[in-house]
mmCIF file of C-alpha atoms in Angstrom:
data_model
loop_
_atom_site.group_PDB
_atom_site.id
_atom_site.type_symbol
_atom_site.label_atom_id
_atom_site.label_comp_id
_atom_site.label_asym_id
_atom_site.label_seq_id
_atom_site.Cartn_x
_atom_site.Cartn_y
_atom_site.Cartn_z
ATOM 1 C CA UNK X 1231 277.233 254.081 62.913
ATOM 2 C CA UNK X 1232 278.893 257.442 62.575
ATOM 3 C CA UNK X 1233 275.655 259.569 62.569
ATOM 4 C CA UNK X 1234 273.546 260.438 65.469
ATOM 5 C CA UNK X 1235 270.121 258.784 65.010
ATOM 6 C CA UNK X 1236 268.621 259.659 68.572
ATOM 7 C CA UNK X 1237 268.785 258.549 71.995
ATOM 8 C CA UNK X 1238 269.877 254.940 72.882
ATOM 9 C CA UNK X 1239 271.221 252.925 75.928
ATOM 10 C CA UNK X 1240 273.538 250.158 76.690
ATOM 11 C CA UNK X 1241 274.074 247.927 79.818
ATOM 12 C CA UNK X 1242 277.295 248.022 81.721
ATOM 13 C CA UNK X 1243 278.261 245.139 84.189
ATOM 14 C CA UNK X 1244 281.618 244.740 85.917
ATOM 15 C CA UNK X 1245 283.418 241.887 87.594
ATOM 16 C CA UNK X 1246 281.499 238.668 87.261
ATOM 17 C CA UNK X 1247 284.590 237.320 88.654
ATOM 18 C CA UNK X 1248 283.819 233.561 88.901
ATOM 19 C CA UNK X 1249 285.466 232.121 92.061
ATOM 20 C CA UNK X 1250 286.001 235.357 94.135
ATOM 21 C CA UNK X 1251 282.876 234.796 96.268
ATOM 22 C CA UNK X 1252 284.211 231.741 97.927
ATOM 23 C CA UNK X 1253 287.857 232.787 98.211
ATOM 24 C CA UNK X 1254 286.736 236.109 99.866
ATOM 25 C CA UNK X 1255 284.544 234.345 102.358
ATOM 26 C CA UNK X 1256 287.385 231.914 103.195
ATOM 27 C CA UNK X 1257 290.023 234.759 103.322
ATOM 28 C CA UNK X 1258 292.046 232.767 100.823
ATOM 29 C CA UNK X 1259 292.090 235.007 97.549
ATOM 30 C CA UNK X 1260 295.183 233.207 96.055
ATOM 31 C CA UNK X 1261 293.696 229.799 95.517
ATOM 32 C CA UNK X 1262 290.374 229.372 97.329
ATOM 33 C CA UNK X 1263 288.356 229.891 93.995
ATOM 34 C CA UNK X 1264 287.648 226.178 93.298
ATOM 35 C CA UNK X 1265 283.615 226.782 93.594
ATOM 36 C CA UNK X 1266 281.753 229.445 91.525
ATOM 37 C CA UNK X 1267 278.221 228.228 91.609
ATOM 38 C CA UNK X 1268 277.052 231.393 93.213
ATOM 39 C CA UNK X 1269 278.622 233.445 90.437
ATOM 40 C CA UNK X 1270 277.007 231.395 87.815
ATOM 41 C CA UNK X 1271 273.678 232.041 88.979
ATOM 42 C CA UNK X 1272 274.293 235.764 89.200
ATOM 43 C CA UNK X 1273 275.506 235.786 85.671
ATOM 44 C CA UNK X 1274 272.553 233.781 84.644
ATOM 45 C CA UNK X 1275 270.254 236.367 86.470
ATOM 46 C CA UNK X 1276 272.058 239.278 84.669
ATOM 47 C CA UNK X 1277 271.560 237.753 81.342
ATOM 48 C CA UNK X 1278 267.974 237.005 81.949
ATOM 49 C CA UNK X 1279 267.264 240.539 83.050
ATOM 50 C CA UNK X 1280 268.928 241.975 80.021
ATOM 51 C CA UNK X 1281 267.187 239.701 77.490
ATOM 52 C CA UNK X 1282 263.755 240.728 79.088
ATOM 53 C CA UNK X 1283 264.597 244.650 78.574
ATOM 54 C CA UNK X 1284 262.404 246.379 75.772
ATOM 55 C CA UNK X 1285 263.657 248.264 73.751
ATOM 56 C CA UNK X 1286 266.755 246.298 73.634
ATOM 57 C CA UNK X 1287 270.042 247.837 74.705
ATOM 58 C CA UNK X 1288 272.557 248.487 72.125
ATOM 59 C CA UNK X 1289 275.137 246.338 73.514
ATOM 60 C CA UNK X 1290 276.185 244.746 76.923
ATOM 61 C CA UNK X 1291 279.756 245.582 78.079
ATOM 62 C CA UNK X 1292 281.713 243.781 80.847
ATOM 63 C CA UNK X 1293 284.098 245.722 82.344
ATOM 64 C CA UNK X 1294 286.676 243.367 83.373
ATOM 65 C CA UNK X 1295 287.765 240.536 85.815
ATOM 66 C CA UNK X 1296 285.588 238.037 83.953
ATOM 67 C CA UNK X 1297 286.846 235.368 86.400
ATOM 68 C CA UNK X 1298 289.008 235.326 89.469
ATOM 69 C CA UNK X 1299 291.694 232.789 88.396
ATOM 70 C CA UNK X 1300 294.789 234.742 87.380
ATOM 71 C CA UNK X 1301 296.658 233.599 84.315
ATOM 72 C CA UNK X 1302 298.141 230.187 84.798
ATOM 73 C CA UNK X 1303 296.035 229.342 87.806
ATOM 74 C CA UNK X 1304 294.352 225.947 88.233
ATOM 75 C CA UNK X 1305 290.799 226.864 87.771
ATOM 76 C CA UNK X 1306 290.823 229.697 85.219
ATOM 77 C CA UNK X 1307 290.208 227.923 82.097
ATOM 78 C CA UNK X 1308 286.956 226.113 83.704
ATOM 79 C CA UNK X 1309 285.830 229.620 85.117
ATOM 80 C CA UNK X 1310 286.188 231.115 81.687
ATOM 81 C CA UNK X 1311 284.348 228.110 80.035
ATOM 82 C CA UNK X 1312 281.364 228.470 82.512
ATOM 83 C CA UNK X 1313 281.142 232.258 81.925
ATOM 84 C CA UNK X 1314 281.061 231.753 78.287
ATOM 85 C CA UNK X 1315 278.353 229.028 78.549
ATOM 86 C CA UNK X 1316 276.160 231.659 80.430
ATOM 87 C CA UNK X 1317 276.855 234.719 78.105
ATOM 88 C CA UNK X 1318 276.074 232.346 75.163
ATOM 89 C CA UNK X 1319 272.250 232.843 76.180
ATOM 90 C CA UNK X 1320 272.396 236.619 75.630
ATOM 91 C CA UNK X 1321 269.943 237.806 73.072
ATOM 92 C CA UNK X 1322 271.683 237.410 69.626
ATOM 93 C CA UNK X 1323 270.782 240.904 68.791
ATOM 94 C CA UNK X 1324 272.821 242.365 71.834
ATOM 95 C CA UNK X 1325 276.325 242.285 71.037
ATOM 96 C CA UNK X 1326 278.872 241.732 73.792
ATOM 97 C CA UNK X 1327 281.835 243.902 74.634
ATOM 98 C CA UNK X 1328 284.758 242.565 76.738
ATOM 99 C CA UNK X 1329 287.253 244.780 78.725
ATOM 100 C CA UNK X 1330 290.217 243.297 80.344
ATOM 101 C CA UNK X 1331 291.014 243.177 83.954
ATOM 102 C CA UNK X 1332 293.673 242.553 86.270
ATOM 103 C CA UNK X 1333 292.530 239.050 86.940
ATOM 104 C CA UNK X 1334 291.970 238.295 83.178
ATOM 105 C CA UNK X 1335 295.723 239.317 82.120
ATOM 106 C CA UNK X 1336 297.529 239.480 85.456
ATOM 107 C CA UNK X 1337 298.596 242.530 87.569
ATOM 108 C CA UNK X 1338 301.976 242.751 85.656
ATOM 109 C CA UNK X 1339 300.608 241.486 82.314
ATOM 110 C CA UNK X 1340 302.998 240.109 79.650
ATOM 111 C CA UNK X 1341 302.752 239.610 75.953
ATOM 112 C CA UNK X 1342 301.662 235.977 76.608
ATOM 113 C CA UNK X 1343 298.848 236.734 79.023
ATOM 114 C CA UNK X 1344 297.525 239.398 76.976
ATOM 115 C CA UNK X 1345 297.644 237.127 73.713
ATOM 116 C CA UNK X 1346 295.934 234.433 75.643
ATOM 117 C CA UNK X 1347 293.174 237.026 76.665
ATOM 118 C CA UNK X 1348 292.666 238.091 73.040
ATOM 119 C CA UNK X 1349 292.282 234.473 71.865
ATOM 120 C CA UNK X 1350 289.595 234.077 74.459
ATOM 121 C CA UNK X 1351 287.706 237.273 74.472
ATOM 122 C CA UNK X 1352 288.795 239.493 71.659
ATOM 123 C CA UNK X 1353 291.248 242.427 71.437
ATOM 124 C CA UNK X 1354 292.436 243.985 74.685
ATOM 125 C CA UNK X 1355 291.901 247.424 73.420
ATOM 126 C CA UNK X 1356 289.844 248.660 70.290
ATOM 127 C CA UNK X 1357 287.169 251.365 69.441
ATOM 128 C CA UNK X 1358 283.557 251.301 67.939
ATOM 129 C CA UNK X 1359 280.820 253.634 66.967
ATOM 130 C CA UNK X 1360 277.143 253.488 67.869
ATOM 131 C CA UNK X 1361 274.669 255.895 66.652
ATOM 132 C CA UNK X 1362 277.066 258.839 66.257
ATOM 133 C CA UNK X 1363 279.001 258.137 69.666
ATOM 134 C CA UNK X 1364 282.586 256.909 69.684
ATOM 135 C CA UNK X 1365 283.476 254.289 72.236
ATOM 136 C CA UNK X 1366 286.994 253.393 73.337
ATOM 137 C CA UNK X 1367 287.930 250.200 75.206
ATOM 138 C CA UNK X 1368 291.400 250.460 77.046
ATOM 139 C CA UNK X 1369 293.573 247.774 78.666
ATOM 140 C CA UNK X 1370 294.206 249.661 82.026
ATOM 141 C CA UNK X 1371 296.586 247.083 83.254
ATOM 142 C CA UNK X 1372 299.228 248.573 80.802
ATOM 143 C CA UNK X 1373 298.732 251.908 82.932
ATOM 144 C CA UNK X 1374 299.023 249.957 86.173
ATOM 145 C CA UNK X 1375 302.367 248.232 85.456
ATOM 146 C CA UNK X 1376 303.594 247.513 82.011
ATOM 147 C CA UNK X 1377 307.203 246.710 83.143
ATOM 148 C CA UNK X 1378 307.095 243.328 81.419
ATOM 149 C CA UNK X 1379 305.820 244.429 78.171
ATOM 150 C CA UNK X 1380 306.636 248.341 77.907
ATOM 151 C CA UNK X 1381 306.353 248.210 74.012
ATOM 152 C CA UNK X 1382 302.610 247.168 74.438
ATOM 153 C CA UNK X 1383 302.013 250.262 76.641
ATOM 154 C CA UNK X 1384 303.622 252.308 74.080
ATOM 155 C CA UNK X 1385 301.541 250.714 71.302
ATOM 156 C CA UNK X 1386 298.236 251.444 73.137
ATOM 157 C CA UNK X 1387 299.252 255.205 73.701
ATOM 158 C CA UNK X 1388 300.201 255.732 70.079
ATOM 159 C CA UNK X 1389 296.937 254.012 69.071
ATOM 160 C CA UNK X 1390 294.808 256.167 71.608
ATOM 161 C CA UNK X 1391 296.448 259.311 70.349
ATOM 162 C CA UNK X 1392 295.475 258.435 66.721
ATOM 163 C CA UNK X 1393 291.908 257.481 67.696
ATOM 164 C CA UNK X 1394 291.307 260.551 69.554
ATOM 165 C CA UNK X 1395 292.633 262.717 66.642
ATOM 166 C CA UNK X 1396 290.377 260.727 64.316
ATOM 167 C CA UNK X 1397 287.328 261.368 66.790
ATOM 168 C CA UNK X 1398 288.033 265.150 66.726
ATOM 169 C CA UNK X 1399 287.501 265.101 62.922
ATOM 170 C CA UNK X 1400 284.278 263.180 63.109
ATOM 171 C CA UNK X 1401 282.147 265.506 65.245
ATOM 172 C CA UNK X 1402 280.992 262.661 67.308
ATOM 173 C CA UNK X 1403 278.168 263.637 69.984
ATOM 174 C CA UNK X 1404 280.217 261.844 72.771
ATOM 175 C CA UNK X 1405 283.246 259.845 73.373
ATOM 176 C CA UNK X 1406 283.043 257.185 76.037
ATOM 177 C CA UNK X 1407 285.686 255.173 77.489
ATOM 178 C CA UNK X 1408 285.575 251.680 79.010
ATOM 179 C CA UNK X 1409 288.639 250.533 81.226
ATOM 180 C CA UNK X 1410 288.801 248.079 84.191
ATOM 181 C CA UNK X 1411 290.799 250.208 86.648
ATOM 182 C CA UNK X 1412 289.188 253.594 87.503
ATOM 183 C CA UNK X 1413 291.202 256.843 87.120
ATOM 184 C CA UNK X 1414 290.125 257.658 90.647
ATOM 185 C CA UNK X 1415 287.391 256.496 92.944
ATOM 186 C CA UNK X 1416 286.048 259.919 94.159
ATOM 187 C CA UNK X 1417 288.468 262.539 93.834
ATOM 188 C CA UNK X 1418 291.076 263.161 91.108
ATOM 189 C CA UNK X 1419 293.926 264.093 93.328
ATOM 190 C CA UNK X 1420 293.069 261.178 95.927
ATOM 191 C CA UNK X 1421 296.041 259.109 97.198
ATOM 192 C CA UNK X 1422 297.268 256.210 95.155
ATOM 193 C CA UNK X 1423 295.343 252.919 96.236
ATOM 194 C CA UNK X 1424 294.995 249.461 94.748
ATOM 195 C CA UNK X 1425 291.882 250.420 93.355
ATOM 196 C CA UNK X 1426 292.933 253.546 91.338
ATOM 197 C CA UNK X 1427 295.726 254.364 88.926
ATOM 198 C CA UNK X 1428 298.875 256.045 90.325
ATOM 199 C CA UNK X 1429 298.601 259.960 90.460
ATOM 200 C CA UNK X 1430 301.413 260.485 87.847
ATOM 201 C CA UNK X 1431 299.746 258.364 85.486
ATOM 202 C CA UNK X 1432 296.295 259.274 86.436
ATOM 203 C CA UNK X 1433 297.168 263.312 85.759
ATOM 204 C CA UNK X 1434 298.350 262.528 82.390
ATOM 205 C CA UNK X 1435 295.293 260.429 81.253
ATOM 206 C CA UNK X 1436 292.775 262.757 82.897
ATOM 207 C CA UNK X 1437 294.381 265.695 80.887
ATOM 208 C CA UNK X 1438 294.372 263.877 77.754
ATOM 209 C CA UNK X 1439 290.809 262.702 78.144
ATOM 210 C CA UNK X 1440 289.640 266.165 79.116
ATOM 211 C CA UNK X 1441 291.413 267.843 76.212
ATOM 212 C CA UNK X 1442 289.702 265.273 73.722
ATOM 213 C CA UNK X 1443 286.351 266.113 75.287
ATOM 214 C CA UNK X 1444 285.599 262.717 76.629
ATOM 215 C CA UNK X 1445 282.220 262.734 78.275
ATOM 216 C CA UNK X 1446 282.765 259.726 80.708
ATOM 217 C CA UNK X 1447 284.885 256.923 81.864
ATOM 218 C CA UNK X 1448 283.226 253.689 83.016
ATOM 219 C CA UNK X 1449 285.185 251.069 85.040
ATOM 220 C CA UNK X 1450 284.641 248.323 87.531
ATOM 221 C CA UNK X 1451 287.478 246.723 89.819
ATOM 222 C CA UNK X 1452 286.182 248.326 92.990
ATOM 223 C CA UNK X 1453 283.211 245.967 93.657
ATOM 224 C CA UNK X 1454 281.326 249.068 94.976
ATOM 225 C CA UNK X 1455 279.699 252.038 93.294
ATOM 226 C CA UNK X 1456 281.745 255.197 93.432
ATOM 227 C CA UNK X 1457 282.950 258.118 91.166
ATOM 228 C CA UNK X 1458 283.456 261.769 90.689
ATOM 229 C CA UNK X 1459 284.408 264.389 88.074
ATOM 230 C CA UNK X 1460 287.388 265.982 86.595
ATOM 231 C CA UNK X 1461 286.931 269.305 84.580
ATOM 232 C CA UNK X 1462 283.607 268.040 83.271
ATOM 233 C CA UNK X 1463 284.898 264.503 82.553
ATOM 234 C CA UNK X 1464 282.724 262.162 84.544
ATOM 235 C CA UNK X 1465 284.344 259.026 86.291
ATOM 236 C CA UNK X 1466 281.845 256.231 86.907
ATOM 237 C CA UNK X 1467 282.986 253.263 89.021
ATOM 238 C CA UNK X 1468 280.318 250.562 88.903
ATOM 239 C CA UNK X 1469 280.009 247.573 91.473
ATOM 240 C CA UNK X 1470 279.975 243.973 90.500
ATOM 241 C CA UNK X 1471 277.602 241.432 89.205
ATOM 242 C CA UNK X 1472 279.533 239.069 91.328
ATOM 243 C CA UNK X 1473 281.092 239.456 94.723
ATOM 244 C CA UNK X 1474 280.424 242.687 96.717
ATOM 245 C CA UNK X 1475 283.107 244.322 98.868
ATOM 246 C CA UNK X 1476 280.787 247.173 100.113
ATOM 247 C CA UNK X 1477 277.171 247.634 100.925
ATOM 248 C CA UNK X 1478 275.895 247.577 97.222
ATOM 249 C CA UNK X 1479 273.733 244.793 95.581
ATOM 250 C CA UNK X 1480 274.764 242.401 92.638
ATOM 251 C CA UNK X 1481 273.634 244.639 89.934
ATOM 252 C CA UNK X 1482 274.166 246.251 86.315
ATOM 253 C CA UNK X 1483 274.204 249.896 85.235
ATOM 254 C CA UNK X 1484 271.781 251.364 82.567
ATOM 255 C CA UNK X 1485 273.473 254.019 80.669
ATOM 256 C CA UNK X 1486 271.283 256.230 78.578
ATOM 257 C CA UNK X 1487 272.931 258.400 75.822
ATOM 258 C CA UNK X 1488 271.035 261.561 74.608
ATOM 259 C CA UNK X 1489 272.284 264.095 72.368
ATOM 260 C CA UNK X 1490 273.179 266.530 75.266
ATOM 261 C CA UNK X 1491 274.260 264.037 78.083
ATOM 262 C CA UNK X 1492 274.894 260.581 79.371
ATOM 263 C CA UNK X 1493 272.662 259.493 82.322
ATOM 264 C CA UNK X 1494 273.075 256.368 84.252
ATOM 265 C CA UNK X 1495 271.531 254.361 87.013
ATOM 266 C CA UNK X 1496 272.650 251.300 88.830
ATOM 267 C CA UNK X 1497 269.972 248.487 89.280
ATOM 268 C CA UNK X 1498 270.083 245.420 91.469
ATOM 269 C CA UNK X 1499 269.768 242.261 89.377
ATOM 270 C CA UNK X 1500 266.355 241.505 91.000
ATOM 271 C CA UNK X 1501 265.072 245.109 90.329
ATOM 272 C CA UNK X 1502 266.285 245.144 86.724
ATOM 273 C CA UNK X 1503 264.688 241.663 86.212
ATOM 274 C CA UNK X 1504 261.494 242.203 87.706
ATOM 275 C CA UNK X 1505 260.697 245.928 86.878
ATOM 276 C CA UNK X 1506 263.134 246.773 84.037
ATOM 277 C CA UNK X 1507 263.934 250.305 83.359
ATOM 278 C CA UNK X 1508 262.213 253.123 85.118
ATOM 279 C CA UNK X 1509 259.963 255.490 83.225
ATOM 280 C CA UNK X 1510 261.979 258.468 83.607
ATOM 281 C CA UNK X 1511 264.939 256.813 81.607
ATOM 282 C CA UNK X 1512 262.401 255.307 79.031
ATOM 283 C CA UNK X 1513 261.116 258.686 78.469
ATOM 284 C CA UNK X 1514 264.551 259.995 77.578
ATOM 285 C CA UNK X 1515 264.930 257.361 75.060
ATOM 286 C CA UNK X 1516 261.614 258.253 73.575
ATOM 287 C CA UNK X 1517 262.462 261.634 72.714
ATOM 288 C CA UNK X 1518 263.597 261.976 68.956
#
């Protein structure tokens, strides 16, 4: 869909992370993830809320940390199967888009962990068009630590440059990026942290994105809502469907794309399930 056809919206979720709630509550995040009944319920609630929406979203993107189990850990396969079983109930007309997170491919990914992820969930980076808008899905672990697979980092970098060059020729309305780890949480020059990318890498990527005219970067990882901007590039950090590490509710983000701008609101699962999208956003979608 290279042509603009009018406003549309998509749903963004992050960190269903089956297994984190119990391990976080017990203070054992290494191997306390042997129960995830609560996360299953939340993911089911998310799917039910999305299925009720009218008009339907163009797609549903999950911004990483699909499950809590790291590669090679005991419960990972079971957690992944349970998540797939829940997601199978998503309305057939709503495509699912998956982004790889650190728990999906490891804090220091290898060719093997990435291959395993790709077999399960699809490519770790790719692009797609919806209604004249260009979307890029990136593997942010390669920016975080690619020491065990430097050639994969180089391959993604080369691919990204090609994609951005092609997008420049296409006259797209917006370019939107999805990645698991935020570039930054609130300020472009904030200190390095577990939850953001290192300053040196961050500066380079922010500048590249800014020059390419990227409208917004959406990510998860923080389990809280946050964000800021860099030279007109908006960084949106979305809280989790699963375990909350701050004061936010289990929720989903509704992202409306108009010709001029990208507008988004975070909804609790309960709110979205019972009331749907508020009138203000629906009105934006109705304007042709």
